JSON list of C-alpha atoms and ligand atoms in Angstrom, two decimals:
[
{"chain": "A", "resi": 11, "resn": "MET", "atom": "CA", "xyz": [-250.65, 214.52, 175.22]},
{"chain": "A", "resi": 12, "resn": "GLU", "atom": "CA", "xyz": [-252.84, 214.59, 171.85]},
{"chain": "A", "resi": 13, "resn": "LYS", "atom": "CA", "xyz": [-252.80, 218.63, 170.27]},
{"chain": "A", "resi": 14, "resn": "THR", "atom": "CA", "xyz": [-254.29, 220.00, 167.78]},
{"chain": "A", "resi": 15, "resn": "PHE", "atom": "CA", "xyz": [-254.08, 223.40, 165.67]},
{"chain": "A", "resi": 16, "resn": "LEU", "atom": "CA", "xyz": [-257.45, 225.86, 165.72]},
{"chain": "A", "resi": 17, "resn": "MET", "atom": "CA", "xyz": [-257.79, 228.91, 164.26]},
{"chain": "A", "resi": 18, "resn": "VAL", "atom": "CA", "xyz": [-260.24, 231.68, 164.52]},
{"chain": "A", "resi": 19, "resn": "LYS", "atom": "CA", "xyz": [-260.57, 232.66, 160.93]},
{"chain": "A", "resi": 20, "resn": "PRO", "atom": "CA", "xyz": [-260.71, 236.53, 159.52]},
{"chain": "A", "resi": 21, "resn": "ASP", "atom": "CA", "xyz": [-264.49, 235.98, 159.93]},
{"chain": "A", "resi": 22, "resn": "GLY", "atom": "CA", "xyz": [-264.38, 235.04, 163.29]},
{"chain": "A", "resi": 23, "resn": "VAL", "atom": "CA", "xyz": [-261.87, 237.68, 164.27]},
{"chain": "A", "resi": 24, "resn": "GLN", "atom": "CA", "xyz": [-263.96, 240.69, 162.88]},
{"chain": "A", "resi": 25, "resn": "ARG", "atom": "CA", "xyz": [-267.47, 239.41, 164.69]},
{"chain": "A", "resi": 26, "resn": "ASN", "atom": "CA", "xyz": [-265.40, 239.35, 167.97]},
{"chain": "A", "resi": 27, "resn": "LEU", "atom": "CA", "xyz": [-265.43, 235.51, 168.51]},
{"chain": "A", "resi": 28, "resn": "ILE", "atom": "CA", "xyz": [-261.90, 234.95, 169.67]},
{"chain": "A", "resi": 29, "resn": "GLY", "atom": "CA", "xyz": [-263.49, 235.09, 173.36]},
{"chain": "A", "resi": 30, "resn": "GLU", "atom": "CA", "xyz": [-266.62, 232.89, 172.95]},
{"chain": "A", "resi": 31, "resn": "ILE", "atom": "CA", "xyz": [-264.45, 230.12, 171.06]},
{"chain": "A", "resi": 32, "resn": "VAL", "atom": "CA", "xyz": [-261.13, 230.46, 173.08]},
{"chain": "A", "resi": 33, "resn": "SER", "atom": "CA", "xyz": [-263.83, 230.18, 176.14]},
{"chain": "A", "resi": 34, "resn": "ARG", "atom": "CA", "xyz": [-265.86, 227.02, 174.65]},
{"chain": "A", "resi": 35, "resn": "PHE", "atom": "CA", "xyz": [-262.69, 224.96, 174.28]},
{"chain": "A", "resi": 36, "resn": "GLU", "atom": "CA", "xyz": [-261.82, 226.08, 178.00]},
{"chain": "A", "resi": 37, "resn": "LYS", "atom": "CA", "xyz": [-265.01, 225.19, 179.56]},
{"chain": "A", "resi": 38, "resn": "LYS", "atom": "CA", "xyz": [-264.53, 221.78, 177.59]},
{"chain": "A", "resi": 39, "resn": "GLY", "atom": "CA", "xyz": [-261.14, 221.51, 179.75]},
{"chain": "A", "resi": 40, "resn": "TYR", "atom": "CA", "xyz": [-259.12, 221.55, 176.91]},
{"chain": "A", "resi": 41, "resn": "GLN", "atom": "CA", "xyz": [-255.62, 223.25, 177.60]},
{"chain": "A", "resi": 42, "resn": "LEU", "atom": "CA", "xyz": [-254.57, 226.36, 174.95]},
{"chain": "A", "resi": 43, "resn": "VAL", "atom": "CA", "xyz": [-250.51, 225.55, 174.80]},
{"chain": "A", "resi": 44, "resn": "GLY", "atom": "CA", "xyz": [-249.64, 228.60, 172.02]},
{"chain": "A", "resi": 45, "resn": "ALA", "atom": "CA", "xyz": [-251.68, 231.15, 170.62]},
{"chain": "A", "resi": 46, "resn": "LYS", "atom": "CA", "xyz": [-250.88, 234.32, 168.15]},
{"chain": "A", "resi": 47, "resn": "LEU", "atom": "CA", "xyz": [-252.85, 236.99, 166.37]},
{"chain": "A", "resi": 48, "resn": "MET", "atom": "CA", "xyz": [-251.36, 237.34, 163.46]},
{"chain": "A", "resi": 49, "resn": "THR", "atom": "CA", "xyz": [-251.73, 238.10, 159.37]},
{"chain": "A", "resi": 50, "resn": "VAL", "atom": "CA", "xyz": [-250.99, 235.18, 157.06]},
{"chain": "A", "resi": 51, "resn": "SER", "atom": "CA", "xyz": [-248.81, 235.60, 153.88]},
{"chain": "A", "resi": 52, "resn": "ARG", "atom": "CA", "xyz": [-250.22, 234.02, 150.52]},
{"chain": "A", "resi": 53, "resn": "GLU", "atom": "CA", "xyz": [-247.24, 231.26, 151.11]},
{"chain": "A", "resi": 54, "resn": "LEU", "atom": "CA", "xyz": [-248.48, 230.01, 154.18]},
{"chain": "A", "resi": 55, "resn": "ALA", "atom": "CA", "xyz": [-252.40, 229.93, 152.99]},
{"chain": "A", "resi": 56, "resn": "GLU", "atom": "CA", "xyz": [-251.52, 228.21, 150.13]},
{"chain": "A", "resi": 57, "resn": "GLU", "atom": "CA", "xyz": [-249.32, 225.62, 151.93]},
{"chain": "A", "resi": 58, "resn": "HIS", "atom": "CA", "xyz": [-252.13, 225.45, 154.96]},
{"chain": "A", "resi": 59, "resn": "TYR", "atom": "CA", "xyz": [-254.80, 224.55, 152.33]},
{"chain": "A", "resi": 60, "resn": "ALA", "atom": "CA", "xyz": [-252.42, 222.14, 149.80]},
{"chain": "A", "resi": 61, "resn": "GLU", "atom": "CA", "xyz": [-254.90, 219.96, 149.75]},
{"chain": "A", "resi": 62, "resn": "HIS", "atom": "CA", "xyz": [-257.26, 221.71, 148.01]},
{"chain": "A", "resi": 63, "resn": "LYS", "atom": "CA", "xyz": [-255.10, 223.36, 145.26]},
{"chain": "A", "resi": 64, "resn": "GLU", "atom": "CA", "xyz": [-257.34, 221.95, 142.75]},
{"chain": "A", "resi": 65, "resn": "ARG", "atom": "CA", "xyz": [-260.72, 222.75, 143.80]},
{"chain": "A", "resi": 66, "resn": "PRO", "atom": "CA", "xyz": [-262.56, 225.58, 142.37]},
{"chain": "A", "resi": 67, "resn": "PHE", "atom": "CA", "xyz": [-262.87, 227.46, 145.40]},
{"chain": "A", "resi": 68, "resn": "PHE", "atom": "CA", "xyz": [-258.99, 227.57, 146.11]},
{"chain": "A", "resi": 69, "resn": "GLY", "atom": "CA", "xyz": [-258.46, 231.12, 145.10]},
{"chain": "A", "resi": 70, "resn": "GLU", "atom": "CA", "xyz": [-261.04, 232.46, 146.95]},
{"chain": "A", "resi": 71, "resn": "LEU", "atom": "CA", "xyz": [-259.95, 230.33, 149.82]},
{"chain": "A", "resi": 72, "resn": "VAL", "atom": "CA", "xyz": [-256.64, 232.03, 149.80]},
{"chain": "A", "resi": 73, "resn": "ASP", "atom": "CA", "xyz": [-258.04, 235.52, 149.15]},
{"chain": "A", "resi": 74, "resn": "PHE", "atom": "CA", "xyz": [-260.60, 235.34, 152.37]},
{"chain": "A", "resi": 75, "resn": "ILE", "atom": "CA", "xyz": [-258.08, 233.61, 154.82]},
{"chain": "A", "resi": 76, "resn": "THR", "atom": "CA", "xyz": [-255.05, 236.23, 153.73]},
{"chain": "A", "resi": 77, "resn": "SER", "atom": "CA", "xyz": [-257.96, 239.10, 154.12]},
{"chain": "A", "resi": 78, "resn": "GLY", "atom": "CA", "xyz": [-257.16, 240.14, 158.02]},
{"chain": "A", "resi": 79, "resn": "PRO", "atom": "CA", "xyz": [-255.91, 238.92, 160.99]},
{"chain": "A", "resi": 80, "resn": "VAL", "atom": "CA", "xyz": [-256.40, 235.08, 161.95]},
{"chain": "A", "resi": 81, "resn": "PHE", "atom": "CA", "xyz": [-255.98, 233.86, 165.53]},
{"chain": "A", "resi": 82, "resn": "ALA", "atom": "CA", "xyz": [-253.99, 230.68, 165.26]},
{"chain": "A", "resi": 83, "resn": "MET", "atom": "CA", "xyz": [-253.72, 228.26, 168.64]},
{"chain": "A", "resi": 84, "resn": "VAL", "atom": "CA", "xyz": [-252.40, 225.11, 169.19]},
{"chain": "A", "resi": 85, "resn": "TRP", "atom": "CA", "xyz": [-254.41, 223.05, 172.14]},
{"chain": "A", "resi": 86, "resn": "GLN", "atom": "CA", "xyz": [-253.63, 220.20, 174.12]},
{"chain": "A", "resi": 87, "resn": "GLY", "atom": "CA", "xyz": [-255.91, 217.34, 175.70]},
{"chain": "A", "resi": 88, "resn": "ASN", "atom": "CA", "xyz": [-257.59, 214.18, 175.49]},
{"chain": "A", "resi": 89, "resn": "ASN", "atom": "CA", "xyz": [-258.80, 213.41, 172.15]},
{"chain": "A", "resi": 90, "resn": "VAL", "atom": "CA", "xyz": [-258.87, 216.89, 171.46]},
{"chain": "A", "resi": 91, "resn": "ILE", "atom": "CA", "xyz": [-258.40, 216.87, 167.33]},
{"chain": "A", "resi": 92, "resn": "SER", "atom": "CA", "xyz": [-261.75, 214.81, 166.58]},
{"chain": "A", "resi": 93, "resn": "THR", "atom": "CA", "xyz": [-263.83, 216.80, 169.97]},
{"chain": "A", "resi": 94, "resn": "ALA", "atom": "CA", "xyz": [-262.57, 220.10, 168.38]},
{"chain": "A", "resi": 95, "resn": "ARG", "atom": "CA", "xyz": [-263.91, 218.98, 164.82]},
{"chain": "A", "resi": 96, "resn": "ALA", "atom": "CA", "xyz": [-267.11, 217.92, 166.65]},
{"chain": "A", "resi": 97, "resn": "MET", "atom": "CA", "xyz": [-267.31, 221.26, 168.51]},
{"chain": "A", "resi": 98, "resn": "MET", "atom": "CA", "xyz": [-266.76, 223.27, 165.47]},
{"chain": "A", "resi": 99, "resn": "GLY", "atom": "CA", "xyz": [-269.79, 221.91, 163.61]},
{"chain": "A", "resi": 100, "resn": "LYS", "atom": "CA", "xyz": [-270.12, 220.85, 159.61]},
{"chain": "A", "resi": 101, "resn": "THR", "atom": "CA", "xyz": [-267.99, 222.45, 157.01]},
{"chain": "A", "resi": 102, "resn": "ASN", "atom": "CA", "xyz": [-270.94, 223.60, 155.54]},
{"chain": "A", "resi": 103, "resn": "PRO", "atom": "CA", "xyz": [-273.15, 226.00, 158.02]},
{"chain": "A", "resi": 104, "resn": "VAL", "atom": "CA", "xyz": [-276.51, 224.78, 156.39]},
{"chain": "A", "resi": 105, "resn": "ASP", "atom": "CA", "xyz": [-275.42, 221.33, 157.78]},
{"chain": "A", "resi": 106, "resn": "ALA", "atom": "CA", "xyz": [-273.88, 222.48, 161.31]},
{"chain": "A", "resi": 107, "resn": "ALA", "atom": "CA", "xyz": [-276.04, 221.62, 163.97]},
{"chain": "A", "resi": 108, "resn": "SER", "atom": "CA", "xyz": [-276.85, 224.36, 166.91]},
{"chain": "A", "resi": 109, "resn": "GLY", "atom": "CA", "xyz": [-274.81, 223.97, 169.81]},
{"chain": "A", "resi": 110, "resn": "THR", "atom": "CA", "xyz": [-271.58, 223.92, 167.63]},
{"chain": "A", "resi": 111, "resn": "ILE", "atom": "CA", "xyz": [-269.31, 227.05, 166.60]},
{"chain": "A", "resi": 112, "resn": "ARG", "atom": "CA", "xyz": [-270.42, 227.08, 162.67]},
{"chain": "A", "resi": 113, "resn": "GLY", "atom": "CA", "xyz": [-274.02, 226.04, 163.93]},
{"chain": "A", "resi": 114, "resn": "ASP", "atom": "CA", "xyz": [-274.84, 228.71, 165.96]},
{"chain": "A", "resi": 115, "resn": "PHE", "atom": "CA", "xyz": [-272.55, 231.69, 164.35]},
{"chain": "A", "resi": 116, "resn": "ALA", "atom": "CA", "xyz": [-271.75, 230.54, 160.41]},
{"chain": "A", "resi": 117, "resn": "THR", "atom": "CA", "xyz": [-273.94, 231.13, 157.63]},
{"chain": "A", "resi": 118, "resn": "SER", "atom": "CA", "xyz": [-271.71, 230.03, 154.52]},
{"chain": "A", "resi": 119, "resn": "VAL", "atom": "CA", "xyz": [-269.08, 227.48, 153.50]},
{"chain": "A", "resi": 120, "resn": "GLY", "atom": "CA", "xyz": [-266.83, 230.01, 152.33]},
{"chain": "A", "resi": 121, "resn": "MET", "atom": "CA", "xyz": [-266.84, 231.82, 156.39]},
{"chain": "A", "resi": 122, "resn": "ASN", "atom": "CA", "xyz": [-267.17, 229.40, 158.25]},
{"chain": "A", "resi": 123, "resn": "ILE", "atom": "CA", "xyz": [-265.58, 231.09, 161.40]},
{"chain": "A", "resi": 124, "resn": "ILE", "atom": "CA", "xyz": [-262.96, 228.45, 162.57]},
{"chain": "A", "resi": 125, "resn": "HIS", "atom": "CA", "xyz": [-260.59, 225.80, 160.75]},
{"chain": "A", "resi": 126, "resn": "GLY", "atom": "CA", "xyz": [-259.08, 222.86, 162.90]},
{"chain": "A", "resi": 127, "resn": "SER", "atom": "CA", "xyz": [-257.24, 220.21, 162.21]},
{"chain": "A", "resi": 128, "resn": "ASP", "atom": "CA", "xyz": [-258.93, 216.83, 160.98]},
{"chain": "A", "resi": 129, "resn": "SER", "atom": "CA", "xyz": [-256.64, 214.22, 161.73]},
{"chain": "A", "resi": 130, "resn": "PRO", "atom": "CA", "xyz": [-253.63, 213.48, 163.81]},
{"chain": "A", "resi": 131, "resn": "GLU", "atom": "CA", "xyz": [-251.64, 213.56, 160.49]},
{"chain": "A", "resi": 132, "resn": "SER", "atom": "CA", "xyz": [-252.80, 217.31, 159.80]},
{"chain": "A", "resi": 133, "resn": "ALA", "atom": "CA", "xyz": [-252.63, 218.39, 163.11]},
{"chain": "A", "resi": 134, "resn": "GLU", "atom": "CA", "xyz": [-248.65, 217.59, 163.31]},
{"chain": "A", "resi": 135, "resn": "ARG", "atom": "CA", "xyz": [-247.83, 219.22, 159.90]},
{"chain": "A", "resi": 136, "resn": "GLU", "atom": "CA", "xyz": [-250.09, 222.08, 160.65]},
{"chain": "A", "resi": 137, "resn": "ILE", "atom": "CA", "xyz": [-248.49, 222.98, 164.08]},
{"chain": "A", "resi": 138, "resn": "GLY", "atom": "CA", "xyz": [-245.49, 222.46, 162.37]},
{"chain": "A", "resi": 139, "resn": "LEU", "atom": "CA", "xyz": [-246.33, 225.38, 160.06]},
{"chain": "A", "resi": 140, "resn": "TRP", "atom": "CA", "xyz": [-248.03, 227.53, 161.83]},
{"chain": "A", "resi": 141, "resn": "PHE", "atom": "CA", "xyz": [-245.98, 227.35, 165.12]},
{"chain": "A", "resi": 142, "resn": "SER", "atom": "CA", "xyz": [-242.37, 227.16, 166.23]},
{"chain": "A", "resi": 143, "resn": "ALA", "atom": "CA", "xyz": [-241.24, 224.70, 168.55]},
{"chain": "A", "resi": 144, "resn": "GLU", "atom": "CA", "xyz": [-240.46, 227.57, 171.25]},
{"chain": "A", "resi": 145, "resn": "GLU", "atom": "CA", "xyz": [-244.11, 229.01, 170.43]},
{"chain": "A", "resi": 146, "resn": "VAL", "atom": "CA", "xyz": [-245.99, 225.75, 171.66]},
{"chain": "A", "resi": 147, "resn": "LEU", "atom": "CA", "xyz": [-245.54, 225.74, 175.60]},
{"chain": "A", "resi": 148, "resn": "SER", "atom": "CA", "xyz": [-245.46, 222.75, 177.93]},
{"chain": "A", "resi": 149, "resn": "PHE", "atom": "CA", "xyz": [-246.92, 223.18, 181.31]},
{"chain": "A", "resi": 150, "resn": "GLU", "atom": "CA", "xyz": [-249.19, 220.86, 183.47]},
{"chain": "A", "resi": 151, "resn": "LYS", "atom": "CA", "xyz": [-252.21, 221.78, 185.37]},
{"chain": "A", "resi": 152, "resn": "THR", "atom": "CA", "xyz": [-253.11, 219.67, 188.40]},
{"chain": "A", "resi": 153, "resn": "ILE", "atom": "CA", "xyz": [-256.88, 219.23, 187.13]},
{"chain": "A", "resi": 154, "resn": "GLN", "atom": "CA", "xyz": [-255.68, 217.62, 183.68]},
{"chain": "A", "resi": 155, "resn": "ARG", "atom": "CA", "xyz": [-255.45, 214.30, 185.32]},
{"chain": "A", "resi": 156, "resn": "TRP", "atom": "CA", "xyz": [-259.01, 214.25, 186.14]},
{"chain": "A", "resi": 157, "resn": "ILE", "atom": "CA", "xyz": [-260.62, 215.54, 182.91]},
{"chain": "B", "resi": 27, "resn": "GTP", "atom": "P1", "xyz": [-261.35, 223.69, 157.88]},
{"chain": "B", "resi": 27, "resn": "GTP", "atom": "O1", "xyz": [-261.12, 223.08, 158.96]},
{"chain": "B", "resi": 27, "resn": "GTP", "atom": "O2", "xyz": [-261.44, 225.26, 157.04]},
{"chain": "B", "resi": 27, "resn": "GTP", "atom": "O3", "xyz": [-259.95, 222.78, 156.72]},
{"chain": "B", "resi": 27, "resn": "GTP", "atom": "O4", "xyz": [-262.73, 223.14, 157.23]},
{"chain": "B", "resi": 27, "resn": "GTP", "atom": "P2", "xyz": [-263.10, 221.71, 157.14]},
{"chain": "B", "resi": 27, "resn": "GTP", "atom": "O5", "xyz": [-261.71, 220.74, 157.32]},
{"chain": "B", "resi": 27, "resn": "GTP", "atom": "O6", "xyz": [-264.30, 221.41, 157.65]},
{"chain": "B", "resi": 27, "resn": "GTP", "atom": "O7", "xyz": [-263.38, 221.58, 155.33]},
{"chain": "B", "resi": 27, "resn": "GTP", "atom": "P3", "xyz": [-262.31, 221.22, 154.16]},
{"chain": "B", "resi": 27, "resn": "GTP", "atom": "O8", "xyz": [-260.98, 221.23, 154.82]},
{"chain": "B", "resi": 27, "resn": "GTP", "atom": "O9", "xyz": [-263.08, 220.49, 153.20]},
{"chain": "B", "resi": 27, "resn": "GTP", "atom": "O10", "xyz": [-262.40, 222.80, 153.43]},
{"chain": "B", "resi": 27, "resn": "GTP", "atom": "C1", "xyz": [-261.47, 223.57, 153.81]},
{"chain": "B", "resi": 27, "resn": "GTP", "atom": "C2", "xyz": [-262.44, 225.05, 153.78]},
{"chain": "B", "resi": 27, "resn": "GTP", "atom": "O11", "xyz": [-262.39, 225.56, 152.30]},
{"chain": "B", "resi": 27, "resn": "GTP", "atom": "C3", "xyz": [-263.66, 225.35, 154.43]},
{"chain": "B", "resi": 27, "resn": "GTP", "atom": "O12", "xyz": [-263.22, 225.79, 155.93]},
{"chain": "B", "resi": 27, "resn": "GTP", "atom": "C4", "xyz": [-264.33, 226.17, 153.54]},
{"chain": "B", "resi": 27, "resn": "GTP", "atom": "O13", "xyz": [-264.05, 227.32, 154.41]},
{"chain": "B", "resi": 27, "resn": "GTP", "atom": "C5", "xyz": [-263.97, 226.58, 152.47]},
{"chain": "B", "resi": 27, "resn": "GTP", "atom": "N1", "xyz": [-264.78, 225.48, 151.50]},
{"chain": "B", "resi": 27, "resn": "GTP", "atom": "C6", "xyz": [-264.95, 224.24, 151.07]},
{"chain": "B", "resi": 27, "resn": "GTP", "atom": "N2", "xyz": [-266.03, 224.34, 150.25]},
{"chain": "B", "resi": 27, "resn": "GTP", "atom": "C7", "xyz": [-265.98, 225.31, 149.83]},
{"chain": "B", "resi": 27, "resn": "GTP", "atom": "C8", "xyz": [-267.14, 226.11, 148.47]},
{"chain": "B", "resi": 27, "resn": "GTP", "atom": "O14", "xyz": [-267.41, 225.05, 148.21]},
{"chain": "B", "resi": 27, "resn": "GTP", "atom": "N3", "xyz": [-267.02, 226.96, 148.12]},
{"chain": "B", "resi": 27, "resn": "GTP", "atom": "C9", "xyz": [-266.20, 227.87, 149.28]},
{"chain": "B", "resi": 27, "resn": "GTP", "atom": "N4", "xyz": [-265.84, 229.34, 148.85]},
{"chain": "B", "resi": 27, "resn": "GTP", "atom": "N5", "xyz": [-265.39, 227.19, 149.67]},
{"chain": "B", "resi": 27, "resn": "GTP", "atom": "C10", "xyz": [-265.49, 226.08, 150.10]},
{"chain": "B", "resi": 28, "resn": "MG", "atom": "MG1", "xyz": [-259.85, 221.00, 156.68]}
]
């Protein structure tokens, strides 16, 4: 079954949106298979966002993601990588449609509430970076076969 890495960023945690965000993915039918509230080291943040190393906002991005606790998660389900991205909305909240997480809760591109893996390769890399094998559970719900 497909898995993706999602993270409530520090702004989402500070704004008490963990429950709201978890609830949206649960209601969609996806299964939470790993989760932890954690602070992020600069080393992990830089590795996670390595693809943006040359971008002018890289320092700001790393400062922000290490500024307070994040809620890191692994979710599982049919097409969860691309569907989660659609549920998150566009990177810049100005362009994010209402009904998406960023469209409903965010106002600036730097503080856009949630991260989600953007491809199967990213999902595999990010799950491995943020979670140990024992932290990602494997359990089956009967209803999973229907949705
Ligand atoms: P993530 O799920 O967080 O990776 O977002 P994304 O995949 O929708 O966007 P992308 O990977 O291109 O950018 C990573 C993150 O960098 C974004 O979520 C933003 O928080 C941040 N970011 C992107 N562009 C800008 C920018 O112009 N200024 C600032 N401050 N941050 C930016
Ligand atoms: Mg990205």
